[in-house]
CSV table of C-alpha atoms in Angstrom, one decimal:
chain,number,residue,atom,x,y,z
A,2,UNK,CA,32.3,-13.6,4.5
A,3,UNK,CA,29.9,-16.4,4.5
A,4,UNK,CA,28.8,-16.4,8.0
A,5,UNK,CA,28.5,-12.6,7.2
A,6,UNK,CA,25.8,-13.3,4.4
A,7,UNK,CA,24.2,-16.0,6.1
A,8,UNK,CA,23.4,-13.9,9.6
A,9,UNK,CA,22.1,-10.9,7.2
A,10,UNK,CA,20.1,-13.5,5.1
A,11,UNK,CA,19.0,-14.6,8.4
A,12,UNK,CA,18.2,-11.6,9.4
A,13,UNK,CA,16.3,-10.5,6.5
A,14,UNK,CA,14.2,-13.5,6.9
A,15,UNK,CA,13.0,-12.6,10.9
A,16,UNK,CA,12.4,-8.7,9.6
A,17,UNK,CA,10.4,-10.1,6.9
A,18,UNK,CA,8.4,-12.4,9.5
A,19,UNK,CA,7.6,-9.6,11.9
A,20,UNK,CA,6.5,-7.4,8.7
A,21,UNK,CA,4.1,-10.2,7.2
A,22,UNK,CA,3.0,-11.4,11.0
A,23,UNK,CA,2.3,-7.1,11.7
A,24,UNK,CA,0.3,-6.7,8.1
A,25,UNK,CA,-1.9,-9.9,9.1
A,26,UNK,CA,-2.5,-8.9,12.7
A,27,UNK,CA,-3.6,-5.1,11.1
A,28,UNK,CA,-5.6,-6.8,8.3
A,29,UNK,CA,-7.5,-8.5,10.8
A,30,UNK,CA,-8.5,-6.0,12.9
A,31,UNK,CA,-9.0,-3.8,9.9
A,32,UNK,CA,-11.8,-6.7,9.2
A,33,UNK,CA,-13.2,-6.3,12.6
A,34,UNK,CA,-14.1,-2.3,12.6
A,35,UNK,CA,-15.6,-3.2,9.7
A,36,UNK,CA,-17.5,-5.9,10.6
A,37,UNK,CA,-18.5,-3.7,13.8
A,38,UNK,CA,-19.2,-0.9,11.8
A,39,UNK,CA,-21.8,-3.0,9.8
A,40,UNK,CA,-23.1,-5.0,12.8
A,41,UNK,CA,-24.1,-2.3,15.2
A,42,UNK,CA,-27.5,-0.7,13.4
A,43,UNK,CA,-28.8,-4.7,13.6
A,44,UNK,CA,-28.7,-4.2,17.8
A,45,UNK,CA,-31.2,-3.2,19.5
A,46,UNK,CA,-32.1,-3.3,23.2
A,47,UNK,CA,-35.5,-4.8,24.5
A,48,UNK,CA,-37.5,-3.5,27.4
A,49,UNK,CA,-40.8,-1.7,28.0
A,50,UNK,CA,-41.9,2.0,28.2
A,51,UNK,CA,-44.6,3.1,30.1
A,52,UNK,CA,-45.5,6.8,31.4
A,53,UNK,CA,-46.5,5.3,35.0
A,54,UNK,CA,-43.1,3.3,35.4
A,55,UNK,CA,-40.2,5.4,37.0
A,56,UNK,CA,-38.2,5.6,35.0
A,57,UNK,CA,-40.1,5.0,31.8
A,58,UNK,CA,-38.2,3.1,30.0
A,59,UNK,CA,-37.0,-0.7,31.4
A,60,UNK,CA,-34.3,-2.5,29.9
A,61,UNK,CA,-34.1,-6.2,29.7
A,62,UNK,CA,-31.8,-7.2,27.0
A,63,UNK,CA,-30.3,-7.3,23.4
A,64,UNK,CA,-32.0,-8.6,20.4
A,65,UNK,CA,-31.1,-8.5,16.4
A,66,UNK,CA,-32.8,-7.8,13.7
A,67,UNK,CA,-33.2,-10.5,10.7
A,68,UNK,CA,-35.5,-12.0,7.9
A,69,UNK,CA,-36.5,-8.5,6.2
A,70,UNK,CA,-35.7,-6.2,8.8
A,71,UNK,CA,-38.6,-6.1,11.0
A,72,UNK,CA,-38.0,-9.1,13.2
A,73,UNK,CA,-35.8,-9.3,16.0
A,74,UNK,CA,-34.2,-12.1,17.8
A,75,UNK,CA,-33.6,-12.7,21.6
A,76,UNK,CA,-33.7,-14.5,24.4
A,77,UNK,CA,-37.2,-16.0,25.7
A,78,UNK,CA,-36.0,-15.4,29.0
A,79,UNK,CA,-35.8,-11.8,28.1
A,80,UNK,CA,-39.2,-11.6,27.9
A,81,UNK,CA,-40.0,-14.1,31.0
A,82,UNK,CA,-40.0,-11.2,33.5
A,83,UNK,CA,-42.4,-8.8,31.2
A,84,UNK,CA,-44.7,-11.0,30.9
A,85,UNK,CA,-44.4,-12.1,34.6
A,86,UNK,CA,-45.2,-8.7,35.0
A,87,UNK,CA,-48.1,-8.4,32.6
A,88,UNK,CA,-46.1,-5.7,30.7
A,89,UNK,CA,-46.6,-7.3,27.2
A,90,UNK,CA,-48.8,-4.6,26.2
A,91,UNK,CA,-45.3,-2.1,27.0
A,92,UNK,CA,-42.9,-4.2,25.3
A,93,UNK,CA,-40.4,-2.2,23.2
A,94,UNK,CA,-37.9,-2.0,20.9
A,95,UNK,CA,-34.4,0.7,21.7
A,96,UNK,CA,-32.3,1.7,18.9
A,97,UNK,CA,-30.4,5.0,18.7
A,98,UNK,CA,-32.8,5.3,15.3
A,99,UNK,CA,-36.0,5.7,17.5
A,100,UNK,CA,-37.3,7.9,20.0
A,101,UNK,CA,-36.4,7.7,23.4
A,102,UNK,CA,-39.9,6.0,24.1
A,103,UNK,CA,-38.7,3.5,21.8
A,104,UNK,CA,-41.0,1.2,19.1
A,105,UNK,CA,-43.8,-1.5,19.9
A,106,UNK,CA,-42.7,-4.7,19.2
A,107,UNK,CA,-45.7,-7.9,19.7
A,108,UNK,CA,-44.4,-11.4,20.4
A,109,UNK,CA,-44.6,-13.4,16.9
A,110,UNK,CA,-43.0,-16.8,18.3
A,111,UNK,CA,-41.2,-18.4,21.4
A,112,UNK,CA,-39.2,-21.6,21.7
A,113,UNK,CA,-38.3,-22.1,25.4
A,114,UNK,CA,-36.2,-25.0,24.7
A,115,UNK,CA,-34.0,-23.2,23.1
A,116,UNK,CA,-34.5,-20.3,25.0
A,117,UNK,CA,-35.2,-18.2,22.3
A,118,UNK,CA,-38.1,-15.6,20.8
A,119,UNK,CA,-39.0,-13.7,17.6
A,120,UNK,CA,-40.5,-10.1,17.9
A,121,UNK,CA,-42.0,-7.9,14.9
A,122,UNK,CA,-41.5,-4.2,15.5
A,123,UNK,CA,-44.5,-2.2,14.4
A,124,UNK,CA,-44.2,0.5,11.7
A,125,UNK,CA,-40.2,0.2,11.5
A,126,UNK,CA,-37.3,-1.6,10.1
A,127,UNK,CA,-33.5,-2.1,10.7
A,128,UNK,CA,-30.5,-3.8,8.5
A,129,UNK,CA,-31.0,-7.3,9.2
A,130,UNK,CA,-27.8,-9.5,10.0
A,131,UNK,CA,-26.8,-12.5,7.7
A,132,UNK,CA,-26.9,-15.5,9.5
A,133,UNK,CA,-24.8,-18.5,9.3
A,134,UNK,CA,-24.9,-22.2,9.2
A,135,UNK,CA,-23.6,-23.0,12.8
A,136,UNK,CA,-23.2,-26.8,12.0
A,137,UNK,CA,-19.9,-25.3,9.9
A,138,UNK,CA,-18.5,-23.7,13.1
A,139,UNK,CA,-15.3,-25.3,14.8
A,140,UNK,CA,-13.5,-24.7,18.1
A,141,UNK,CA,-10.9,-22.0,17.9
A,142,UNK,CA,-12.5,-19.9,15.5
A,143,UNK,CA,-12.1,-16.0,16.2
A,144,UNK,CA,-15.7,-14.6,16.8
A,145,UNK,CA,-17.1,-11.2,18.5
A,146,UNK,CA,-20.4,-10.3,20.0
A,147,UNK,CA,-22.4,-7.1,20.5
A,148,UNK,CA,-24.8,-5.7,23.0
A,149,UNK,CA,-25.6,-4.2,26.3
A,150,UNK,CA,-23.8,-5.2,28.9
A,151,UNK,CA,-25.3,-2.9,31.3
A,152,UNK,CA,-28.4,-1.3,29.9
A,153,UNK,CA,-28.8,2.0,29.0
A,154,UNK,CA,-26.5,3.1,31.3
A,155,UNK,CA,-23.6,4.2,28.4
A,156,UNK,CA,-26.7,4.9,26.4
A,157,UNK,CA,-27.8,3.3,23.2
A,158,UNK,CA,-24.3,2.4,22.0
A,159,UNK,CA,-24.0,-1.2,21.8
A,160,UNK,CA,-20.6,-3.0,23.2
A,161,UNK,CA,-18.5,-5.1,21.4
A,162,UNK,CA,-16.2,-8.5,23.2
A,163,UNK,CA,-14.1,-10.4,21.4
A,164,UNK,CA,-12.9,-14.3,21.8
A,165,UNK,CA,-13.0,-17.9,20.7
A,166,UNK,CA,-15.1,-20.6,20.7
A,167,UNK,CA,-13.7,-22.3,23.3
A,168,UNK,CA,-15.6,-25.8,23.0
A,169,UNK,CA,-18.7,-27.0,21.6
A,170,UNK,CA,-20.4,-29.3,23.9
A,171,UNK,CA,-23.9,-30.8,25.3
A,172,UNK,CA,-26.2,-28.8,27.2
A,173,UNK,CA,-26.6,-30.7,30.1
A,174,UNK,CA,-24.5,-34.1,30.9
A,175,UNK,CA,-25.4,-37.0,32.7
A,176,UNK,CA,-25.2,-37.1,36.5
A,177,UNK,CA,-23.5,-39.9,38.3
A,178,UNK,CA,-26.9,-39.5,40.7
A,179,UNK,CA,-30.5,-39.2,39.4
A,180,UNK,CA,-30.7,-37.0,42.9
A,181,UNK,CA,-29.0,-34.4,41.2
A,182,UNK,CA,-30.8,-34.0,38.5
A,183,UNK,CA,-33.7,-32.0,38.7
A,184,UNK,CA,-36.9,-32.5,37.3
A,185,UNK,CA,-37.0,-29.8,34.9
A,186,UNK,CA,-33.1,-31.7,33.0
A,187,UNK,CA,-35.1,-34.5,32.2
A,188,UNK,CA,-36.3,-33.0,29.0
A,189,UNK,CA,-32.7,-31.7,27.8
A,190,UNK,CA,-31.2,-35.5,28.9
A,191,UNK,CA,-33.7,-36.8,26.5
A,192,UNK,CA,-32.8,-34.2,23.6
A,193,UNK,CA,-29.5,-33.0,24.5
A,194,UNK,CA,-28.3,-30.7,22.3
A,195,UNK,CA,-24.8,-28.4,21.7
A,196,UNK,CA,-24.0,-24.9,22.7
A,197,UNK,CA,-21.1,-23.3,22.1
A,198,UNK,CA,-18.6,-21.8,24.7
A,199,UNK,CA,-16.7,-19.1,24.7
A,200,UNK,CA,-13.9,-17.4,26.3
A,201,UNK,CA,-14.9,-13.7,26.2
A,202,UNK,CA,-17.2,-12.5,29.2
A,203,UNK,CA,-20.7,-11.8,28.9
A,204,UNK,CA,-22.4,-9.5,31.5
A,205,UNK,CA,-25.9,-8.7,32.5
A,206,UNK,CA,-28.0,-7.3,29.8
A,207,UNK,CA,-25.8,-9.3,26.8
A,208,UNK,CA,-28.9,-12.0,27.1
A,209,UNK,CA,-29.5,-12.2,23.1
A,210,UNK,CA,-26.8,-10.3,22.0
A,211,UNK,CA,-25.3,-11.4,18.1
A,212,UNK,CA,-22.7,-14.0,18.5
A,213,UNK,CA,-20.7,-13.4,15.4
A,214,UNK,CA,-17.3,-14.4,12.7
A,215,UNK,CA,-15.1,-11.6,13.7
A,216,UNK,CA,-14.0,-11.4,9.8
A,217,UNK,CA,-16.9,-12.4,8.1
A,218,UNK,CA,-20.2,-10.8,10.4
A,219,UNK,CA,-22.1,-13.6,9.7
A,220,UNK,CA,-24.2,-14.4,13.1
A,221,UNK,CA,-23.8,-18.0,14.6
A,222,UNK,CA,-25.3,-17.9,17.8
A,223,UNK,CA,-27.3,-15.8,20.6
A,224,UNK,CA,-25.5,-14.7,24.2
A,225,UNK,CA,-27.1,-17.1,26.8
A,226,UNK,CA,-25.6,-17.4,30.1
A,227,UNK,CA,-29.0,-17.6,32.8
A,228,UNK,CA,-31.0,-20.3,30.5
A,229,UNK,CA,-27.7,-22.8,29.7
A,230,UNK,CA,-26.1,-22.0,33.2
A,231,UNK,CA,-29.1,-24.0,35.0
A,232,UNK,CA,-28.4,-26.7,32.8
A,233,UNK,CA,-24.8,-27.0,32.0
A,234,UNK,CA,-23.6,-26.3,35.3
A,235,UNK,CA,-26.1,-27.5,37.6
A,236,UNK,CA,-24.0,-29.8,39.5
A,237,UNK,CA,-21.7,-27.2,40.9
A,238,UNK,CA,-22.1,-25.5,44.0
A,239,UNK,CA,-21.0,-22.3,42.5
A,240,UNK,CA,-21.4,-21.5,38.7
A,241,UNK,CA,-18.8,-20.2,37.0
A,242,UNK,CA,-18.2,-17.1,34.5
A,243,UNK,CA,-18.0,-19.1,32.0
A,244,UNK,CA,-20.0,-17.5,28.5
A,245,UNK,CA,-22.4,-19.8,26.5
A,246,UNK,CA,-23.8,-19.3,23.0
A,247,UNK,CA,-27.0,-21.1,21.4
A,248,UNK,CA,-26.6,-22.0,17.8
A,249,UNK,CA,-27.9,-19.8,15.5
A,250,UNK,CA,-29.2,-23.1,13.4
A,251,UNK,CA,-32.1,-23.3,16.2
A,252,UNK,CA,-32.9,-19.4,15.2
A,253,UNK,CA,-33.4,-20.4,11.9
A,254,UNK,CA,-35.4,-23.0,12.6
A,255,UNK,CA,-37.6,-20.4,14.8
A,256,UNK,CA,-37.8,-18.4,11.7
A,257,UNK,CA,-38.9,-21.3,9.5
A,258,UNK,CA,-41.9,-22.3,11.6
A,259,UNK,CA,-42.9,-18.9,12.2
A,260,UNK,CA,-42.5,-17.5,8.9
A,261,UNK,CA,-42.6,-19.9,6.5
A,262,UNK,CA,-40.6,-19.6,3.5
């Protein structure tokens, strides 16, 4: 009768296990839509629009929306090839809000260390997105991050990828050979700093998508795979798939020079 009682109390305890295991796993993705739900209106696309292009409208990248909703966050190298391009005066802003032509956005501030840039969209604003303090991140935290992988191919209907950080390491390491480094590392050996890496795939077109807490939807860092590549993985032959992240601390620094308090 014993053994009896102990293999049901035994068994109560595994049912109760799966049940509590099965609420947390719901509970957190309960958190996620959420989250999603409030993250997507703060993502926008960046490109240009101009009646003489075919098509029109060029996509570049993703960008969000902070301070009081009419700045938006991206990539510098977002905006390296319209400006190659002398397409400044075309620069735009996408969101499923706006027309199809899209809204003018001028470039406020750009820190190319960091890879980074701050736009102000004319005559509109968006939700901004709260943003962390990326000093408080760890490896192994759950995070999530939302843009457009390939344009406006699916249309203005941001994609969301979900991960770790995976490790939170230099930008650039010393090489056993100064022949391998090229000229353009020596600044970042100097004033090496961290980026995060995660293990959720970024594709063409995430460049300055929201790096994000998947339960909280505060943002700690921006989608960078071309700008940290170069650096982080310049001694292989053949780079990797590997995502990076810059931390959303040097944002906030961009926003503190630019705008003041």
């Amino acid at each position: 009768m014993m053994n009896v009682l102990k293999a049901s109390y035994v068994w109560m305890l595994a049912i109760l296990a799966v049940f509590l295991f099965q609420s947390s796993h719901l509970s957190a993705d309960d958190a996620l839509v959420g989250v999603i739900r409030s993250i997507k209106p703060s993502v926008v696309a960046i490109g240009t629009y101009s009646i003489k292009d075919t098509p029109k409208g060029r996509f570049y990248g993703t960008g969000f929306v902070v301070g009081n909703g009419k700045y938006v966050i991206t990539n510098d190298h977002v905006l390296a090839k319209i400006e190659e391009e002398v397409k400044t005066f075309h620069l735009r802003v996408f969101h499923e809000r706006f027309s199809f032509s899209g809204v003018k956005a001028s470039i406020l501030a750009q820190d190319s260390t960091h890879d980074l840039a701050l736009l102000r969209l004319d005559d509109e604003e968006l939700p901004p997105l709260p943003l962390a303090d990326s000093s408080e991140v760890s490896e192994g935290e759950s995070i999530a991050f939302t843009g457009y992988p390939i344009g406006f191919v699916l249309g203005l209907n941001p994609t969301t990828h979900t991960g770790i950080v995976s490790a939170i390491s230099p930008i650039i390491l010393p090489s056993p050979s100064t022949k391998a480094i090229k000229n353009k590392h020596f600044e970042f050996l100097r004033n090496p700093y961290n980026v995060f890496q995660i293990d959720a795939k970024a594709y063409p077109g995430n460049s300055g998508s929201p790096v994000y807490w998947r339960d909280r939807g505060m943002v700690i860092g921006v989608i960078n795979k071309v700008f940290v590549k170069d650096k982080k993985e310049n001694l292989l032959s053949e780079p990797t798939g590997i995502t990076y992240a810059i931390p959303i601390n040097h944002v906030k620094a961009l926003l503190d020079k630019a705008l003041g308090d």
